[in-house]
Amino acid sequence: MVPRATTSSGRLVGNSEKGILSFKGIPFAIPPVGDLRWQPPVPVPAWSGERDATTFGPSAMQRSNPGMDLIGIPSERTDEDCLYLNIWTPGLDGSRPVMVWIHGGGNTVGSGSQPRINGEHLAGRGDVVVVTFNYRLGAFGFLHAPELGASGNEALLDQIAALTWVRSEIAAFGGDAANITVFGQSAGGFDIAKLMGMSQAKNCFDRIIPLSGSITPSVPRNEAEATTAHFAQQFGGIEKLRGVPAEDILDYQVALSQRPDNRARFGPIEDGVVCRDDGVEAIENGTYTRGMPLLIGNTLNEATLFTTMGGALDGLDDEGLIRMARGIFKTQAEHAVDVYRTAREKRGEAVTPLAIWTAIATDRMFRMPAIRTAEFHSAHTADTWMYLFDYPSPALEGKLGSCHSLDIPFVWGTCDVDNMKRFCGEGPAVDQLSKRMMDLYLAFARYGAPLIDSLPDWPAYDPGKRSTMHLGETCWVEEAPMDAERELWASLPE
């Protein structure tokens, strides 16, 4: 039987496969084109009759590259008209936990329709409703242009609009509107941390899972203004930007992002309007998230995806390592490198200059911000858990280790999809870990705690013991992992 669901905007016709109902390409805002380019999302008006919801809508404007295929970000159909979401559900009756995914991709690539985030597996295994969606990317979602009424955080407003839609409409798809878990990876995780500190996102979700994403500084307003000035100069004035073809905007965005002297960045901006709160202070105080369960963590070797691909750093020597470390640690660079080398030697880990630099980059971007987020949140909310995903990828002769994005197909049960076999490997160990990952996420969504029978006892996180669950070929809890490196970062000026 063809499934049909009725929303406040109209009736949808979906699909049924393998016992799971799906509704794809559901608009949650009017297409942000023409006069609506760089404007906050506008709710969708009602339509008459039935709307087909059996195919994904187009992805946001982006330019992928062949290297993205390895981690599961394929080239897809793109358009400025991109604000669509997708739902997988075991049934339209009942009231199930809801899991809403915010995709990653550096806020410049990605979508809610990637094969590695097919929601049918989680929905079927855990009897939950799963939602993915698109949001505007790059210059289309993060261009600070007050002259055009653009805060530069339209992408965050897209995310809030999608979450608001889910809260209002998900009951029609068998979901519990009072139990929504937001989870996302990389840029999706960093954006979630930003939402945690925003008044506009208050009441948009009930449980939180940032993967490889946490508290991070926003793009300063002066930097965002400089990027906008480049666009205005390129296209003959800021007042003309809405008339520039989308492909031309994208081409120039890519060019600015690749400048060797001063690369433009696209992400949440300290605009003083949308991002007007001190997000870090709000998380620390629990202004909007007090009492919300939090599950946070990262992969063991996040940065190998960036330091290994292409081989640009293969010849890194000690002198080069110290020079790069000075860019972070300033006058303490030699001391910092020595701390990393000594700690890694004690654990029997590689101490080549490239291995040390990769560990520093991983900690700087991912692990230390995650620890900081967990520390702040656990101070007012006991239901805080931390993990470390350490299963190694067999790709590139094992050089990647447990790199950035490797955990996604394990969480979604898609290790056998497209390129994922090459990235994740295959066999009983992969299947077992994926099932454990799925089950702990599902338990968290249902009960607010990632506690399942197939894992050892997992204490909640606190700054005293720093209990962290290792998720890999074996699963075990370690107190204060890699603490010498953490203490080094904690000793630095903020």
Short mmCIF file of C-alpha atoms in Angstrom, two decimals, residues 164-418:
data_model
loop_
_atom_site.label_atom_id
_atom_site.label_comp_id
_atom_site.label_asym_id
_atom_site.label_seq_id
_atom_site.Cartn_x
_atom_site.Cartn_y
_atom_site.Cartn_z
CA THR A 164 10.91 23.64 13.92
CA TRP A 165 9.09 21.88 11.07
CA VAL A 166 9.93 18.51 12.60
CA ARG A 167 8.63 19.58 16.01
CA SER A 168 5.36 20.73 14.45
CA GLU A 169 4.75 17.99 11.86
CA ILE A 170 6.50 14.79 12.92
CA ALA A 171 3.48 13.34 14.74
CA ALA A 172 1.90 12.76 11.30
CA PHE A 173 4.80 10.38 10.57
CA GLY A 174 4.58 8.36 13.77
CA GLY A 175 7.10 10.49 15.67
CA ASP A 176 7.07 11.80 19.23
CA ALA A 177 7.32 15.59 18.96
CA ALA A 178 8.42 15.71 22.61
CA ASN A 179 11.47 13.49 22.04
CA ILE A 180 13.74 14.86 19.30
CA THR A 181 17.45 14.03 19.19
CA VAL A 182 19.57 16.24 16.98
CA PHE A 183 22.77 14.58 15.78
CA GLY A 184 25.32 15.58 13.18
CA GLN A 185 28.95 15.22 12.21
CA SER A 186 31.83 17.63 11.53
CA ALA A 187 30.29 20.93 10.34
CA GLY A 188 26.95 19.45 11.38
CA GLY A 189 28.34 18.85 14.87
CA PHE A 190 29.94 22.29 15.08
CA ASP A 191 26.67 23.85 13.94
CA ILE A 192 24.82 21.87 16.63
CA ALA A 193 27.14 23.34 19.24
CA LYS A 194 26.34 26.77 17.84
CA LEU A 195 22.60 26.02 18.07
CA MET A 196 23.07 24.96 21.70
CA GLY A 197 23.97 28.56 22.51
CA MET A 198 21.35 30.34 20.40
CA SER A 199 18.07 31.69 21.72
CA GLN A 200 16.44 31.12 18.31
CA ALA A 201 17.07 27.37 18.64
CA LYS A 202 15.51 27.11 22.08
CA ASN A 203 13.04 24.21 22.24
CA CYS A 204 14.13 22.86 18.84
CA PHE A 205 15.50 19.58 20.26
CA ASP A 206 15.63 17.52 23.45
CA ARG A 207 18.83 15.41 23.16
CA ILE A 208 22.14 16.21 21.54
CA ILE A 209 24.82 14.17 19.72
CA PRO A 210 27.62 16.14 18.03
CA LEU A 211 30.07 13.80 16.26
CA SER A 212 33.49 15.36 15.63
CA GLY A 213 32.03 18.78 16.27
CA SER A 214 31.77 21.00 19.33
CA ILE A 215 32.46 24.53 20.58
CA THR A 216 34.52 26.42 18.04
CA PRO A 217 35.05 30.13 17.30
CA SER A 218 32.71 31.73 14.76
CA VAL A 219 34.01 33.64 11.76
CA PRO A 220 34.70 37.20 13.03
CA ARG A 221 32.51 39.90 11.54
CA ASN A 222 35.43 41.82 10.02
CA GLU A 223 36.60 38.68 8.22
CA ALA A 224 33.07 38.04 6.94
CA GLU A 225 32.83 41.65 5.76
CA ALA A 226 36.09 41.27 3.84
CA THR A 227 34.74 38.17 2.07
CA THR A 228 31.56 40.01 1.12
CA ALA A 229 33.63 42.92 -0.21
CA HIS A 230 35.42 40.51 -2.55
CA PHE A 231 32.08 39.31 -3.94
CA ALA A 232 30.84 42.88 -4.36
CA GLN A 233 33.99 43.88 -6.20
CA GLN A 234 33.89 40.80 -8.42
CA PHE A 235 30.29 41.34 -9.54
CA GLY A 236 30.05 45.13 -9.79
CA GLY A 237 28.58 46.08 -6.43
CA ILE A 238 26.78 44.48 -3.55
CA GLU A 239 23.39 45.60 -4.86
CA LYS A 240 23.90 43.43 -7.96
CA LEU A 241 24.63 40.15 -6.16
CA ARG A 242 21.06 38.86 -6.16
CA GLY A 243 21.06 39.00 -9.95
CA VAL A 244 24.27 37.00 -10.41
CA PRO A 245 23.72 33.43 -11.69
CA ALA A 246 24.13 30.85 -8.91
CA GLU A 247 26.91 29.01 -10.78
CA ASP A 248 28.94 32.23 -11.00
CA ILE A 249 28.54 32.80 -7.26
CA LEU A 250 29.69 29.23 -6.65
CA ASP A 251 32.67 29.54 -9.01
CA TYR A 252 33.89 32.64 -7.19
CA GLN A 253 33.30 31.06 -3.79
CA VAL A 254 35.54 28.16 -4.78
CA ALA A 255 38.20 30.54 -6.07
CA LEU A 256 38.20 32.55 -2.83
CA SER A 257 38.37 29.37 -0.76
CA GLN A 258 41.48 28.24 -2.62
CA ARG A 259 43.48 31.47 -2.36
CA PRO A 260 46.92 30.57 -0.98
CA ASP A 261 47.38 33.92 0.78
CA ASN A 262 44.08 34.38 2.60
CA ARG A 263 41.44 31.72 2.06
CA ALA A 264 37.84 32.78 2.62
CA ARG A 265 35.96 30.77 5.24
CA PHE A 266 32.25 30.01 5.25
CA GLY A 267 30.52 29.16 8.52
CA PRO A 268 28.63 30.71 11.44
CA ILE A 269 29.41 34.41 11.73
CA GLU A 270 29.55 36.71 14.75
CA ASP A 271 26.93 38.97 13.19
CA GLY A 272 25.39 40.35 16.39
CA VAL A 273 21.86 39.62 15.16
CA VAL A 274 21.33 35.89 14.65
CA CYS A 275 24.44 34.94 16.62
CA ARG A 276 24.06 37.62 19.28
CA ASP A 277 24.55 35.53 22.42
CA ASP A 278 27.88 34.41 23.79
CA GLY A 279 27.38 30.81 22.71
CA VAL A 280 30.15 29.41 24.90
CA GLU A 281 28.77 31.18 27.95
CA ALA A 282 25.28 29.91 27.16
CA ILE A 283 26.53 26.31 26.98
CA GLU A 284 28.57 26.75 30.16
CA ASN A 285 25.54 28.13 32.00
CA GLY A 286 23.07 25.74 30.41
CA THR A 287 20.97 28.70 29.32
CA TYR A 288 19.06 26.71 26.70
CA THR A 289 20.33 23.14 27.18
CA ARG A 290 20.30 22.53 30.93
CA GLY A 291 19.03 19.01 31.58
CA MET A 292 19.39 17.86 27.95
CA PRO A 293 21.36 14.60 27.64
CA LEU A 294 24.56 15.04 25.62
CA LEU A 295 26.63 12.36 23.86
CA ILE A 296 29.82 13.76 22.32
CA GLY A 297 33.08 12.45 20.93
CA ASN A 298 35.43 12.15 17.99
CA THR A 299 37.58 9.70 16.08
CA LEU A 300 41.06 8.88 17.32
CA ASN A 301 42.91 10.09 14.21
CA GLU A 302 40.59 12.78 12.84
CA ALA A 303 43.24 14.79 11.02
CA THR A 304 44.79 11.96 8.99
CA LEU A 305 42.06 12.61 6.41
CA PHE A 306 43.63 16.02 5.82
CA THR A 307 47.33 15.36 6.51
CA THR A 308 47.59 12.08 4.59
CA MET A 309 45.45 12.67 1.51
CA GLY A 310 47.55 14.03 -1.34
CA GLY A 311 50.87 13.34 0.39
CA ALA A 312 51.81 17.01 0.77
CA LEU A 313 53.21 16.43 4.27
CA ASP A 314 54.91 13.07 3.62
CA GLY A 315 58.36 14.70 3.83
CA LEU A 316 57.70 16.63 7.04
CA ASP A 317 60.83 16.72 9.22
CA ASP A 318 61.49 17.87 12.78
CA GLU A 319 62.32 21.40 11.70
CA GLY A 320 59.10 21.65 9.71
CA LEU A 321 57.12 20.23 12.61
CA ILE A 322 58.45 22.87 15.01
CA ARG A 323 57.77 25.61 12.47
CA MET A 324 54.14 24.48 12.07
CA ALA A 325 53.74 24.04 15.82
CA ARG A 326 54.81 27.66 16.39
CA GLY A 327 51.73 28.73 14.48
CA ILE A 328 49.67 27.25 17.33
CA PHE A 329 51.84 27.15 20.43
CA LYS A 330 54.03 30.21 19.74
CA THR A 331 57.04 30.24 22.07
CA GLN A 332 55.98 26.93 23.64
CA ALA A 333 56.19 25.00 20.37
CA GLU A 334 59.27 22.94 21.33
CA HIS A 335 57.76 22.09 24.70
CA ALA A 336 54.44 21.11 23.14
CA VAL A 337 56.07 18.83 20.59
CA ASP A 338 58.11 17.23 23.38
CA VAL A 339 54.93 16.60 25.42
CA TYR A 340 53.33 14.86 22.45
CA ARG A 341 56.44 12.86 21.62
CA THR A 342 56.94 11.68 25.21
CA ALA A 343 53.28 10.77 25.74
CA ARG A 344 53.07 8.88 22.46
CA GLU A 345 56.31 6.99 23.12
CA LYS A 346 54.92 5.82 26.48
CA ARG A 347 51.82 4.49 24.72
CA GLY A 348 53.85 2.83 21.99
CA GLU A 349 52.49 5.13 19.27
CA ALA A 350 54.26 6.55 16.24
CA VAL A 351 56.40 9.61 16.89
CA THR A 352 57.32 10.65 13.35
CA PRO A 353 56.92 14.38 12.68
CA LEU A 354 53.82 13.66 10.58
CA ALA A 355 52.26 11.49 13.31
CA ILE A 356 52.86 14.16 15.94
CA TRP A 357 51.52 16.94 13.74
CA THR A 358 48.42 14.88 12.94
CA ALA A 359 47.80 14.31 16.65
CA ILE A 360 48.20 18.04 17.36
CA ALA A 361 45.79 18.92 14.54
CA THR A 362 43.26 16.34 15.77
CA ASP A 363 43.36 17.69 19.30
CA ARG A 364 43.24 21.31 18.26
CA MET A 365 40.21 21.03 16.00
CA PHE A 366 38.26 18.14 17.48
CA ARG A 367 39.26 16.49 20.76
CA MET A 368 40.00 19.51 22.93
CA PRO A 369 36.84 21.41 21.91
CA ALA A 370 34.80 18.24 22.55
CA ILE A 371 36.30 17.89 26.03
CA ARG A 372 35.60 21.55 26.73
CA THR A 373 31.99 21.15 25.61
CA ALA A 374 31.55 18.05 27.77
CA GLU A 375 33.11 19.82 30.78
CA PHE A 376 30.77 22.79 30.49
CA HIS A 377 27.66 20.68 29.91
CA SER A 378 28.39 18.11 32.61
CA ALA A 379 28.70 20.92 35.18
CA HIS A 380 24.94 21.41 35.04
CA THR A 381 23.68 18.20 33.38
CA ALA A 382 24.72 14.81 34.72
CA ASP A 383 23.56 12.97 31.58
CA THR A 384 26.75 13.68 29.64
CA TRP A 385 28.73 10.93 27.90
CA MET A 386 31.96 10.96 25.92
CA TYR A 387 33.34 8.43 23.43
CA LEU A 388 36.43 7.91 21.27
CA PHE A 389 35.98 6.00 18.01
CA ASP A 390 39.22 4.14 17.32
CA TYR A 391 38.41 1.56 14.65
CA PRO A 392 41.03 1.89 11.85
CA SER A 393 40.14 2.21 8.18
CA PRO A 394 41.79 -0.28 5.81
CA ALA A 395 41.81 2.31 3.01
CA LEU A 396 45.10 3.70 1.66
CA GLU A 397 47.01 0.76 3.15
CA GLY A 398 45.84 1.68 6.64
CA LYS A 399 47.44 5.14 6.61
CA LEU A 400 44.20 6.85 7.62
CA GLY A 401 43.75 5.05 10.93
CA SER A 402 40.48 6.08 12.56
CA CYS A 403 40.07 9.21 10.50
CA HIS A 404 37.48 11.96 10.19
CA SER A 405 34.07 10.74 8.90
CA LEU A 406 34.85 7.03 9.36
CA ASP A 407 32.28 6.68 12.15
CA ILE A 408 29.31 7.85 10.06
CA PRO A 409 28.55 4.61 8.17
CA PHE A 410 28.94 2.64 11.42
CA VAL A 411 26.30 4.81 13.08
CA TRP A 412 23.94 4.55 10.10
CA GLY A 413 24.46 0.85 9.34
CA THR A 414 25.72 1.64 5.84
CA CYS A 415 29.23 0.17 5.86
CA ASP A 416 28.32 -1.91 2.80
CA VAL A 417 27.11 1.06 0.70
CA ASP A 418 28.93 2.42 -2.37
#
